[in-house]
mmCIF file of C-alpha atoms and ligand atoms in Angstrom:
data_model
loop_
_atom_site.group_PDB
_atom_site.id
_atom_site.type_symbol
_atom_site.label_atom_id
_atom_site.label_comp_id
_atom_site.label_asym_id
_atom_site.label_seq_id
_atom_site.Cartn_x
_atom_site.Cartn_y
_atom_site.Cartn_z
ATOM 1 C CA UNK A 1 17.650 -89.280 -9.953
ATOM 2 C CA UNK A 2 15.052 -89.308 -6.993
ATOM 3 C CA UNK A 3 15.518 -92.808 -6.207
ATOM 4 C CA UNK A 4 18.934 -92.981 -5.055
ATOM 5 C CA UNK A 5 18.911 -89.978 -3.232
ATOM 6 C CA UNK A 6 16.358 -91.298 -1.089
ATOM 7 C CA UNK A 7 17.903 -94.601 -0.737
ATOM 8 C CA UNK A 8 21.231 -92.809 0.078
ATOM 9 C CA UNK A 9 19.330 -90.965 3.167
ATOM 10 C CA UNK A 10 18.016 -93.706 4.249
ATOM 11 C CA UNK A 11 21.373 -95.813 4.405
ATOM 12 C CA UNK A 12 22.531 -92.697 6.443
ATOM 13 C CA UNK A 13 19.846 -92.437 9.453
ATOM 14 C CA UNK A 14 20.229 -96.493 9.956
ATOM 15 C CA UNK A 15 23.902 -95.997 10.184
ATOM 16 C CA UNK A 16 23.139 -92.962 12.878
ATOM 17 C CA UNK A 17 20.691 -95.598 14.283
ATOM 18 C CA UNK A 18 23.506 -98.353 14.779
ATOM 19 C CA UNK A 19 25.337 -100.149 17.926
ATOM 20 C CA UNK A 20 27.737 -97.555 18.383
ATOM 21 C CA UNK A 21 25.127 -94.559 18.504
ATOM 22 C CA UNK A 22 26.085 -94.302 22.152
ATOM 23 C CA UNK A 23 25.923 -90.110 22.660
ATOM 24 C CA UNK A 24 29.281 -88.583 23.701
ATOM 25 C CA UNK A 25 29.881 -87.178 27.054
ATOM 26 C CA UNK A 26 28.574 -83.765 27.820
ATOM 27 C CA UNK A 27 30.492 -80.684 27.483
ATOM 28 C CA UNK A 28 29.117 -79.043 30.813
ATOM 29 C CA UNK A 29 28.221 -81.341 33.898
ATOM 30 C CA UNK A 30 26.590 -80.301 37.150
ATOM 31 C CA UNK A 31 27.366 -82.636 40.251
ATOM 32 C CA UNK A 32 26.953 -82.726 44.253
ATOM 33 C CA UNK A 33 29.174 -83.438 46.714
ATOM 34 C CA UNK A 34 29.708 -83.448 50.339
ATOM 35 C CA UNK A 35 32.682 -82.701 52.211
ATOM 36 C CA UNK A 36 32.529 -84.594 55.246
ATOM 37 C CA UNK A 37 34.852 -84.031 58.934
ATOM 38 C CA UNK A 38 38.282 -85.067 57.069
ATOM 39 C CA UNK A 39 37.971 -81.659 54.756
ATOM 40 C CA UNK A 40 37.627 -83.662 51.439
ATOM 41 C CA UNK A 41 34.356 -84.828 49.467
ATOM 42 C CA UNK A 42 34.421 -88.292 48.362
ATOM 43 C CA UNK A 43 35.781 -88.586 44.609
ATOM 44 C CA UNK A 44 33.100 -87.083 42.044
ATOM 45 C CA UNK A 45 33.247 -89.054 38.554
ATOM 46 C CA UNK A 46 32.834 -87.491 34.932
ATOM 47 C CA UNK A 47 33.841 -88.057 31.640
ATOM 48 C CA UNK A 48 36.131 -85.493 29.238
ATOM 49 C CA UNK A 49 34.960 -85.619 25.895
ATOM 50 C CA UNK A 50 37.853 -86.385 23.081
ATOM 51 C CA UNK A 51 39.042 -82.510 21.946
ATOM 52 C CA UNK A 52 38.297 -80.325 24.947
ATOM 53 C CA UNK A 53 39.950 -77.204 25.033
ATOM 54 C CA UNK A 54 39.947 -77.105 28.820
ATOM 55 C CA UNK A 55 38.383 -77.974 32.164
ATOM 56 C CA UNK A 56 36.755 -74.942 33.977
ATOM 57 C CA UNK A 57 36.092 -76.972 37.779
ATOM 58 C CA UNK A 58 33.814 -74.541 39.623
ATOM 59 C CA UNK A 59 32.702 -75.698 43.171
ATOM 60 C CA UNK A 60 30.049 -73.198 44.857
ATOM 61 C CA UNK A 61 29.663 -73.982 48.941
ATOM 62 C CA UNK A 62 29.216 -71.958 52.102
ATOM 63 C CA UNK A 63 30.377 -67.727 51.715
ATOM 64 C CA UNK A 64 32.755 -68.503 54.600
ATOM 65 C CA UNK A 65 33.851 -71.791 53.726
ATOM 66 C CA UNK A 66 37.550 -71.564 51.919
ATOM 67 C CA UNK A 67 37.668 -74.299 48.588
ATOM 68 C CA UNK A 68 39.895 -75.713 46.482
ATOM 69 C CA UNK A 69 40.595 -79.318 44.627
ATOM 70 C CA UNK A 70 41.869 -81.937 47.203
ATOM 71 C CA UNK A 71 42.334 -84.232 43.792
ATOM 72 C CA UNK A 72 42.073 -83.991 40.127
ATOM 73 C CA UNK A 73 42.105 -87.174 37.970
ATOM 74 C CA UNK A 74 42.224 -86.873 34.217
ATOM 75 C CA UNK A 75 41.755 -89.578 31.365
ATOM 76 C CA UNK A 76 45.204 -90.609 32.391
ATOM 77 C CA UNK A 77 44.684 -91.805 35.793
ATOM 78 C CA UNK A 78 47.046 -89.446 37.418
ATOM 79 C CA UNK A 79 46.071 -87.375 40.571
ATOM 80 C CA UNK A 80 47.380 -83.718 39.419
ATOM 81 C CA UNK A 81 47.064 -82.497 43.245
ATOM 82 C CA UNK A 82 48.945 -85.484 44.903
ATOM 83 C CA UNK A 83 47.389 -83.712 48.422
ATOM 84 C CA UNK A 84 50.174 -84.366 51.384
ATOM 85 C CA UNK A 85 48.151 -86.790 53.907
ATOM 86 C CA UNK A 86 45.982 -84.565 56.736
ATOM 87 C CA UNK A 87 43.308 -82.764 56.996
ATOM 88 C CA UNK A 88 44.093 -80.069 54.512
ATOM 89 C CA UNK A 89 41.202 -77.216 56.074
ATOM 90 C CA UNK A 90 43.963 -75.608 58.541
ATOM 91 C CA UNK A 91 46.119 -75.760 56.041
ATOM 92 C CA UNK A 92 44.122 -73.695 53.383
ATOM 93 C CA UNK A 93 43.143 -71.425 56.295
ATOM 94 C CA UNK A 94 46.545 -70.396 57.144
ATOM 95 C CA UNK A 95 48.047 -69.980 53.663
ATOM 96 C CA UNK A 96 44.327 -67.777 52.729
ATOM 97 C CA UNK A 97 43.880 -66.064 56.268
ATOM 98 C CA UNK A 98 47.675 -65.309 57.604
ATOM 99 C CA UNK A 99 49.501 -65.401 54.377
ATOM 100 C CA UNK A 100 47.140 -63.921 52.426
ATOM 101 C CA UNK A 101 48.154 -66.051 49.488
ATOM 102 C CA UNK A 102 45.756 -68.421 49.250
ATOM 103 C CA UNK A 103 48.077 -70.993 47.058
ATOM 104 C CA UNK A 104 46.615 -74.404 47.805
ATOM 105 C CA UNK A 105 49.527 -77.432 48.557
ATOM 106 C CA UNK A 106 50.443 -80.230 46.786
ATOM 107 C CA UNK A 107 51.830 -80.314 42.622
ATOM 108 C CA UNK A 108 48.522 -78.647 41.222
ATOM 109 C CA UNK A 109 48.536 -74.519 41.029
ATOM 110 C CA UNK A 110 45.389 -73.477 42.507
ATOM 111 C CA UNK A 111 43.948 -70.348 44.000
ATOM 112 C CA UNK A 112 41.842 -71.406 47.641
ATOM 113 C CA UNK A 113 38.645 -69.126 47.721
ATOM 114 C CA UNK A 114 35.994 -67.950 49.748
ATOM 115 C CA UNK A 115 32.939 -69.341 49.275
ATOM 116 C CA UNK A 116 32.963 -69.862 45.097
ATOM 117 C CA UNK A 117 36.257 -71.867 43.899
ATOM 118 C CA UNK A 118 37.570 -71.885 40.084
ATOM 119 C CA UNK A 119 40.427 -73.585 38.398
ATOM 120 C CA UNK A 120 40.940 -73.736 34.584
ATOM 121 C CA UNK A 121 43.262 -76.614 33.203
ATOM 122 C CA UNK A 122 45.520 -76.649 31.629
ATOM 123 C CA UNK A 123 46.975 -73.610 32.730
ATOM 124 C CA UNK A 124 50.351 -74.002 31.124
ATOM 125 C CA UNK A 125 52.022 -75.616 28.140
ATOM 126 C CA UNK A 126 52.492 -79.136 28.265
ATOM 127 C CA UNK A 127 49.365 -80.019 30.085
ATOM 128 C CA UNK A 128 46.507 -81.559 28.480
ATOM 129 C CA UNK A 129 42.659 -82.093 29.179
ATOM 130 C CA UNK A 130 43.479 -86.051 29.042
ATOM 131 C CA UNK A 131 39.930 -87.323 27.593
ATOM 132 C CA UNK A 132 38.150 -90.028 29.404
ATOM 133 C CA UNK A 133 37.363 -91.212 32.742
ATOM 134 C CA UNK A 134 37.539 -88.610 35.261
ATOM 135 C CA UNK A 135 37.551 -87.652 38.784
ATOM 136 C CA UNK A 136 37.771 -84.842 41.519
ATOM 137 C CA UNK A 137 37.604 -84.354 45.282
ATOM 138 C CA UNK A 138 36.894 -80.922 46.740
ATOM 139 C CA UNK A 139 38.981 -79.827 49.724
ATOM 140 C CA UNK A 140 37.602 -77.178 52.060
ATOM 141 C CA UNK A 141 38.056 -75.717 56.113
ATOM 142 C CA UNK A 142 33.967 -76.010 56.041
ATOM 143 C CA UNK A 143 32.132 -79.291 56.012
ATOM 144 C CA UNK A 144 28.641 -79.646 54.063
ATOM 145 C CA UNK A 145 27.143 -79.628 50.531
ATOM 146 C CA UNK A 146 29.018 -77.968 47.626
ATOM 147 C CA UNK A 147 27.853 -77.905 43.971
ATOM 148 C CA UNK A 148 30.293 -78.760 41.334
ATOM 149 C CA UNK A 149 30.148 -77.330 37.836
ATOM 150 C CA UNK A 150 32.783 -78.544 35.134
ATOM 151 C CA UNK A 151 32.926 -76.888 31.595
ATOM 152 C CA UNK A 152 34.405 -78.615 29.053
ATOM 153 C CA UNK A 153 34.343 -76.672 25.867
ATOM 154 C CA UNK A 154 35.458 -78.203 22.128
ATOM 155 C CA UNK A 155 39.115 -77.412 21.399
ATOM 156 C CA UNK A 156 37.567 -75.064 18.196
ATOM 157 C CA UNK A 157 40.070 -72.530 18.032
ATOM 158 C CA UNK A 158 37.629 -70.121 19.615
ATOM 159 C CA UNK A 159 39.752 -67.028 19.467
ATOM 160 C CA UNK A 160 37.455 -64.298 20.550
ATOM 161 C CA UNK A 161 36.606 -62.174 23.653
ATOM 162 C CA UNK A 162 33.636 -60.416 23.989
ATOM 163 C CA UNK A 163 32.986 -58.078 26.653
ATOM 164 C CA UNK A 164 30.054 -56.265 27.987
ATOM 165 C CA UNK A 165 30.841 -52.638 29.506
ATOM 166 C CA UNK A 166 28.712 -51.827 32.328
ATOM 167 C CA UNK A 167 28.739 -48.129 33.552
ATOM 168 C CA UNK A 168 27.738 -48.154 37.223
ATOM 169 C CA UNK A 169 27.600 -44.602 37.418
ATOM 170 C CA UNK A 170 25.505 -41.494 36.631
ATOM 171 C CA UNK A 171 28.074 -39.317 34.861
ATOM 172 C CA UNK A 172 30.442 -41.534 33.111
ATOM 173 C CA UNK A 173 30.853 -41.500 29.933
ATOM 174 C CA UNK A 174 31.228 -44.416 27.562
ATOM 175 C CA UNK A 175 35.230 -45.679 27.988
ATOM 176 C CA UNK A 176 35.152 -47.504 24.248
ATOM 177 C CA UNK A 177 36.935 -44.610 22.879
ATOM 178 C CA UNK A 178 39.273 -45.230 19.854
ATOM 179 C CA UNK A 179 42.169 -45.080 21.836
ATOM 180 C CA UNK A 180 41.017 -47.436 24.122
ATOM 181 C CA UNK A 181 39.685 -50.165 21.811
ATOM 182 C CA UNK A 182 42.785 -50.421 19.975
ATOM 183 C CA UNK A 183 45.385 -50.386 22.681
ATOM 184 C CA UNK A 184 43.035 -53.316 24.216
ATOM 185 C CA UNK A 185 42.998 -55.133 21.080
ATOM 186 C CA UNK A 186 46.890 -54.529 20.666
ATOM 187 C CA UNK A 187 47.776 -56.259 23.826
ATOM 188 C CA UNK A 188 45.160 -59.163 23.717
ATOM 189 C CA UNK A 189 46.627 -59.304 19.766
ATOM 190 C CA UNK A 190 50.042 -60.722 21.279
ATOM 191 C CA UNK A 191 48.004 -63.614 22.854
ATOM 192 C CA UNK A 192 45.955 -63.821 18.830
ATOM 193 C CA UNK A 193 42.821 -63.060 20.766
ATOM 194 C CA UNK A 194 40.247 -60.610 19.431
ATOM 195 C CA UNK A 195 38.159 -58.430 21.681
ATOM 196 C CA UNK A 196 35.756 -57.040 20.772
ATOM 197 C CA UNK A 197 32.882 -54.843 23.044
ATOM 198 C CA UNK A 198 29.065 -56.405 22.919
ATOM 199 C CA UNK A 199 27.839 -53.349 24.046
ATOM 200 C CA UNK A 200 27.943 -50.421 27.071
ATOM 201 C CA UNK A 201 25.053 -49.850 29.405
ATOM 202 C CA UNK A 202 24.655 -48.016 32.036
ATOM 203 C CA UNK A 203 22.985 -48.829 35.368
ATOM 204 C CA UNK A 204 21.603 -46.685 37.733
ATOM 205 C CA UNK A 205 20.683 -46.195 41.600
ATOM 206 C CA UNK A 206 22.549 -48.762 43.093
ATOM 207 C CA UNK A 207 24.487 -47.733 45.512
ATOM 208 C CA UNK A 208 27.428 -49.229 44.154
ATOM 209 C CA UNK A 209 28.927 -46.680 42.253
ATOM 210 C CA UNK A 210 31.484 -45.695 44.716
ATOM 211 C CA UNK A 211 33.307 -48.601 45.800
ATOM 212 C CA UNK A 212 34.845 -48.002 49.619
ATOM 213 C CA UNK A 213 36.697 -51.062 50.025
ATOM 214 C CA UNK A 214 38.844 -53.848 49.136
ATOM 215 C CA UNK A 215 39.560 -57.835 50.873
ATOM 216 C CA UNK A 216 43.196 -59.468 50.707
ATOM 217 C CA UNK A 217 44.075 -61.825 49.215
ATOM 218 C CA UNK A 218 40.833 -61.288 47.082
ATOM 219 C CA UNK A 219 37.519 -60.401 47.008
ATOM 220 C CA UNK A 220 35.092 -62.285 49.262
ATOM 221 C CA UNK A 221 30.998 -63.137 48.573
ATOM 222 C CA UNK A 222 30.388 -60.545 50.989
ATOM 223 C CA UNK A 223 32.543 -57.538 49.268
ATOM 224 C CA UNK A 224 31.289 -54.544 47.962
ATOM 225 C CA UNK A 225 32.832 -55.317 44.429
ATOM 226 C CA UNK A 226 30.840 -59.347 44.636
ATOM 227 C CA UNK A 227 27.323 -57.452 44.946
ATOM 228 C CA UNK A 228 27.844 -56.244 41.335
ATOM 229 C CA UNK A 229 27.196 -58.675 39.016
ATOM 230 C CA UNK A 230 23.630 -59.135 40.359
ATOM 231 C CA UNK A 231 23.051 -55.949 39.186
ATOM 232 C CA UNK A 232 23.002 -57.636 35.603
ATOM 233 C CA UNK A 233 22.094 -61.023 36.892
ATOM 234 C CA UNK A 234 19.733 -61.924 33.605
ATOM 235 C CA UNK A 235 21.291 -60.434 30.839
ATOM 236 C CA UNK A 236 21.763 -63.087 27.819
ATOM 237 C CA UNK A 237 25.144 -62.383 26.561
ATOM 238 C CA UNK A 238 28.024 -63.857 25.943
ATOM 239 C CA UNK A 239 31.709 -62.972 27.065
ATOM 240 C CA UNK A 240 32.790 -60.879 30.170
ATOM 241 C CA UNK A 241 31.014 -58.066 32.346
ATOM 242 C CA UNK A 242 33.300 -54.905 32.810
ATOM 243 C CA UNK A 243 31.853 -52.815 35.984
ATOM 244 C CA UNK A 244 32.990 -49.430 35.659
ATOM 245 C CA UNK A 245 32.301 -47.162 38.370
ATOM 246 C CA UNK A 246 33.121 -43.636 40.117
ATOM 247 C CA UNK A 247 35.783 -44.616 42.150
ATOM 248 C CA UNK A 248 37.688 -47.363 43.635
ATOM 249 C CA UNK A 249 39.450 -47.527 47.033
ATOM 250 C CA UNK A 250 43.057 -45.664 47.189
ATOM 251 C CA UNK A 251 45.442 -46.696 44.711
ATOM 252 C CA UNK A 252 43.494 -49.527 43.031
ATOM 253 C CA UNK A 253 42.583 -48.517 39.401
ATOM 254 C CA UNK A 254 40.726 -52.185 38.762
ATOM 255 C CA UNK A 255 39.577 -55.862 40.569
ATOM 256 C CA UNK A 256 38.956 -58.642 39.161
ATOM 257 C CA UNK A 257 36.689 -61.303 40.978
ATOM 258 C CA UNK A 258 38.635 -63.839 40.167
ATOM 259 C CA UNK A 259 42.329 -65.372 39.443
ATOM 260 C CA UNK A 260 40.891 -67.680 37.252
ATOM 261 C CA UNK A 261 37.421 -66.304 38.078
ATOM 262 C CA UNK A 262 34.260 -68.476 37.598
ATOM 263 C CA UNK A 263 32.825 -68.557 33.755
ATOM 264 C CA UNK A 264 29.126 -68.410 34.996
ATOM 265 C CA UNK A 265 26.681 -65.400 34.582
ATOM 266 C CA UNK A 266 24.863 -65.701 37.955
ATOM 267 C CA UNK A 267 28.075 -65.953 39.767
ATOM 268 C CA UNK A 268 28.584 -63.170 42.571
ATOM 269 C CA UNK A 269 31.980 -63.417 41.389
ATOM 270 C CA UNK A 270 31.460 -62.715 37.030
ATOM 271 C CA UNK A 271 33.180 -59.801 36.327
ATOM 272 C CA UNK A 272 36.062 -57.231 36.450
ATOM 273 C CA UNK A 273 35.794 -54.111 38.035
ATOM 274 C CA UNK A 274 37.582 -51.097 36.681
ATOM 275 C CA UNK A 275 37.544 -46.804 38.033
ATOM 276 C CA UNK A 276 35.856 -44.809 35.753
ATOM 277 C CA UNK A 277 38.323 -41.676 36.091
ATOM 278 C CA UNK A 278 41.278 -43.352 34.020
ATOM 279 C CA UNK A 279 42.719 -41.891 30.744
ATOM 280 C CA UNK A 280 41.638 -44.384 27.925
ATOM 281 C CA UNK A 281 45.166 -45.615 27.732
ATOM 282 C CA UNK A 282 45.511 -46.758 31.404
ATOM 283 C CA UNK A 283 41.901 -47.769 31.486
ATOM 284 C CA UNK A 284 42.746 -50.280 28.542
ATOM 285 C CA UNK A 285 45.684 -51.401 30.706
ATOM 286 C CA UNK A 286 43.658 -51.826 33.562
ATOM 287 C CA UNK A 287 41.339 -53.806 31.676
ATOM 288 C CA UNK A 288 43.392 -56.181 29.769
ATOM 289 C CA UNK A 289 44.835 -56.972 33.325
ATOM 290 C CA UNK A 290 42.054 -57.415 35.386
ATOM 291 C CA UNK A 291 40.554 -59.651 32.222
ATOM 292 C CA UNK A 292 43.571 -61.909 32.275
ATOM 293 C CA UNK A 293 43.189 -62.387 35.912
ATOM 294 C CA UNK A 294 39.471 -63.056 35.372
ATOM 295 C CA UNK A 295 40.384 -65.617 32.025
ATOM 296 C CA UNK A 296 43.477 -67.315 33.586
ATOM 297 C CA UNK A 297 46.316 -65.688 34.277
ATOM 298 C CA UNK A 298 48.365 -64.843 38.078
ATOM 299 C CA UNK A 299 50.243 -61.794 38.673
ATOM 300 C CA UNK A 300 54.336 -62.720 37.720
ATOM 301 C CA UNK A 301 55.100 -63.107 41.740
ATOM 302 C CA UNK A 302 53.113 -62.075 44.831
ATOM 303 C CA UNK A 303 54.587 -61.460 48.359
ATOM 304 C CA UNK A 304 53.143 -63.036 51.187
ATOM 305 C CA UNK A 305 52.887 -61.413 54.856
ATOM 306 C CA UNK A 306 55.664 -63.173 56.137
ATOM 307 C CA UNK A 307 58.107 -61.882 52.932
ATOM 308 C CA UNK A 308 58.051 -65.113 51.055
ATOM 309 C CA UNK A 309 57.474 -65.170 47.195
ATOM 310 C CA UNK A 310 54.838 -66.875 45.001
ATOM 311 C CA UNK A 311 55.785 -66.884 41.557
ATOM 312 C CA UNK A 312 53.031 -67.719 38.937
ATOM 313 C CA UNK A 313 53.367 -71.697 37.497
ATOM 314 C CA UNK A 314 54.575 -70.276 33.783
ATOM 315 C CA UNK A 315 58.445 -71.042 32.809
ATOM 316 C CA UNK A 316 58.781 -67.314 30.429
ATOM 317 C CA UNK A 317 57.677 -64.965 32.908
ATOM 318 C CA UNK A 318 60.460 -63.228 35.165
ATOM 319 C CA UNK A 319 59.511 -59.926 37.580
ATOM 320 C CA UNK A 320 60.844 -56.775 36.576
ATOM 321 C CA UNK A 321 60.108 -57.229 33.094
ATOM 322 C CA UNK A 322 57.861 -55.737 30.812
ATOM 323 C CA UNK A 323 54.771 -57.975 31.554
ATOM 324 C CA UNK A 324 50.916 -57.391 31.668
ATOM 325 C CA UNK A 325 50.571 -59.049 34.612
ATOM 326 C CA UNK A 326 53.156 -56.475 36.807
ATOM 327 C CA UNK A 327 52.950 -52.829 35.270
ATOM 328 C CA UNK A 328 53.651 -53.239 31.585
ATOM 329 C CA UNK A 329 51.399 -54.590 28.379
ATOM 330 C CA UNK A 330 53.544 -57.563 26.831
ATOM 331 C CA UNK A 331 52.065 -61.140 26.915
ATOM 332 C CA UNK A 332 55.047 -64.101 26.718
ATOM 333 C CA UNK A 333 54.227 -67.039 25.252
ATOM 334 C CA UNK A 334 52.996 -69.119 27.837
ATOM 335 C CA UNK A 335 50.719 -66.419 29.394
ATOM 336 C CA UNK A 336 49.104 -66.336 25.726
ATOM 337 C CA UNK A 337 49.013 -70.570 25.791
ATOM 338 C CA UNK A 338 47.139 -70.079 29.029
ATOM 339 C CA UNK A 339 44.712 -67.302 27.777
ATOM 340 C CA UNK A 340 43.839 -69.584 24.918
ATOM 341 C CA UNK A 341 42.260 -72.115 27.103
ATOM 342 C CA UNK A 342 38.707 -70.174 28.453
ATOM 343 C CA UNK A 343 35.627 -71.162 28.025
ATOM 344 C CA UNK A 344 34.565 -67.691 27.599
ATOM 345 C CA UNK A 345 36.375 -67.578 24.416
ATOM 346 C CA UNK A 346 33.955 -67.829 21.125
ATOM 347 C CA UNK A 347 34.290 -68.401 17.456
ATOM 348 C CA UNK A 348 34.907 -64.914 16.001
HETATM 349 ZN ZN1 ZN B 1 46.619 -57.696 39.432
#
């Protein structure tokens, strides 16, 4: 029997050796760019691998510069910003600045931020992470290098959610109480994702545990809540940090650094932020919220300053309902289709 086993392995590593052994494209690419005097980098190329579950586009540049996509070009060829012509930097500035919005023009739903952009697509049903040729400009007020990361994770049916408690505090005590882990677990349940808590550590003597203050329309590099995740900066594990500390300003029971918020430990802006004083029911609340910002989702409507309304890109979601994303716990539908997408989802 020896022979033809060895025969049969050797037929297989010429056939792995062939023509078409060309390797496929990456699944996380770093790139440069520069965004020159018009507010928009030249067009940055990359390829989507067949399968992806999403594209995470994370573009890091100056703390005061304000980013976003000025195009986005899938395998199909078809710009999903479609920018209006014009510099777009006063543009972003007013919408970020006097708004306080920060909702980026042209057809593509994106969040403008301070100095450390994210965008996760697709971010509703229907859209698709098109495989194949790719491109992307970056639009910003600031001209200058940026770096570019793109994650492109396998569509594996990753369903779970780990997350790493963090107690920033010298007298909390650990959250994960039974009550809290399952009301968590109920609500991410509706979207069929499974949390599920790495661990809870607590950190010490940093000044941080008593958080003063808060920036509109969200957190910038230079907030308070953005010096946190340094504090961890290092740690190998996978999933989300959740910062609990003593208190938060005024009426804010949690933050999260991002709506989408960047996927990258390292990142000023990796993490939620939660108060430490909550019962476990409204602390699981609080989280689940502040995590869905953080993984993908937008509140159901904000409110400008001048009184206009912003309603989030999903078709099921109407104010004044039950929803996670005002004051409730339910999940439609779409909100769970856009959940599904991270990249910091894992294989359970
Ligand atoms: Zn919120």
């Amino acid at each position: 029997m020896r022979a033809p086993l060895i025969a049969f392995a050797f037929a297989v590593v010429v056939f792995g050796c062939g023509d078409d052994s060309s390797p496929p494209p990456e699944r996380e690419v770093v790139l440069e760019a520069e965004v020159d005097g018009s507010g928009l980098s030249p067009e940055v190329s990359f390829t989507i691998p067949e399968n992806t579950r999403s594209l995470t586009v994370v573009i890091e540049g100056e703390d005061s510069g304000l980013y976003a996509l000025g195009a986005f070009t899938l395998g199909d060829s078809v710009d999903l910003v479609d920018l209006p012509s014009g510099d777009p930097g006063a543009v972003m500035q007013g919408s970020y600045n006097d708004e306080q919005i920060g909702q980026m023009e042209g057809d593509l739903f994106q969040s403008i931020r301070l100095g450390t952009y994210t965008h996760v697509y697709p971010y509703a049903p229907g859209q698709e992470a098109v495989p194949g040729a790719a491109s992307l400009r970056v639009a910003s007020d600031t001209a200058g290098p940026v770096r570019v990361t793109i994650l492109m994770p396998e569509d594996d049916d990753a369903r779970a959610l780990p997350l790493n408690i963090f107690l920033v505090s010298e007298t909390l005590v650990d959250p994960t109480s039974d009550a809290f882990v399952t009301e968590l677990g109920r609500i991410f349940g509706q979207a069929d994702i499974d949390v599920t808590i790495n661990g809870v550590e607590r950190v010490t003597g940093s000044a941080l545990e008593r958080i003063t203050e808060s920036t509109e329309p969200q957190e910038a590099p230079d907030s308070q809540t953005a010096m946190l995740p340094a504090l961890v900066e290092g740690r190998d594990l996978e999933g989300l940090d959740i910062f609990f500390v003593d208190s938060l300003p005024q009426g804010i029971g949690g933050m999260s650094l991002g709506t989408p918020g960047p996927p990258l430990r390292g990142s000023y802006y990796f993490g939620v932020v939660v108060r430490g004083d909550l019962s476990p029911l409204s602390a699981a609340f609080v989280v689940a919220h502040e995590a869905a910002h953080f993984v993908a989702l937008q509140h159901v409507e904000n409110r400008g300053v001048s009184g206009a309304i912003y309603p989030d890109p999903l078709d099921d979601t109407s104010p004044g309902q039950d929803n996670l994303m005002e004051d409730g716990t339910v999940l439609t539908d779409d909100q769970a289709f856009a959940l599904s997408r991270s990249a910091l989802l894992v294989a359970d």
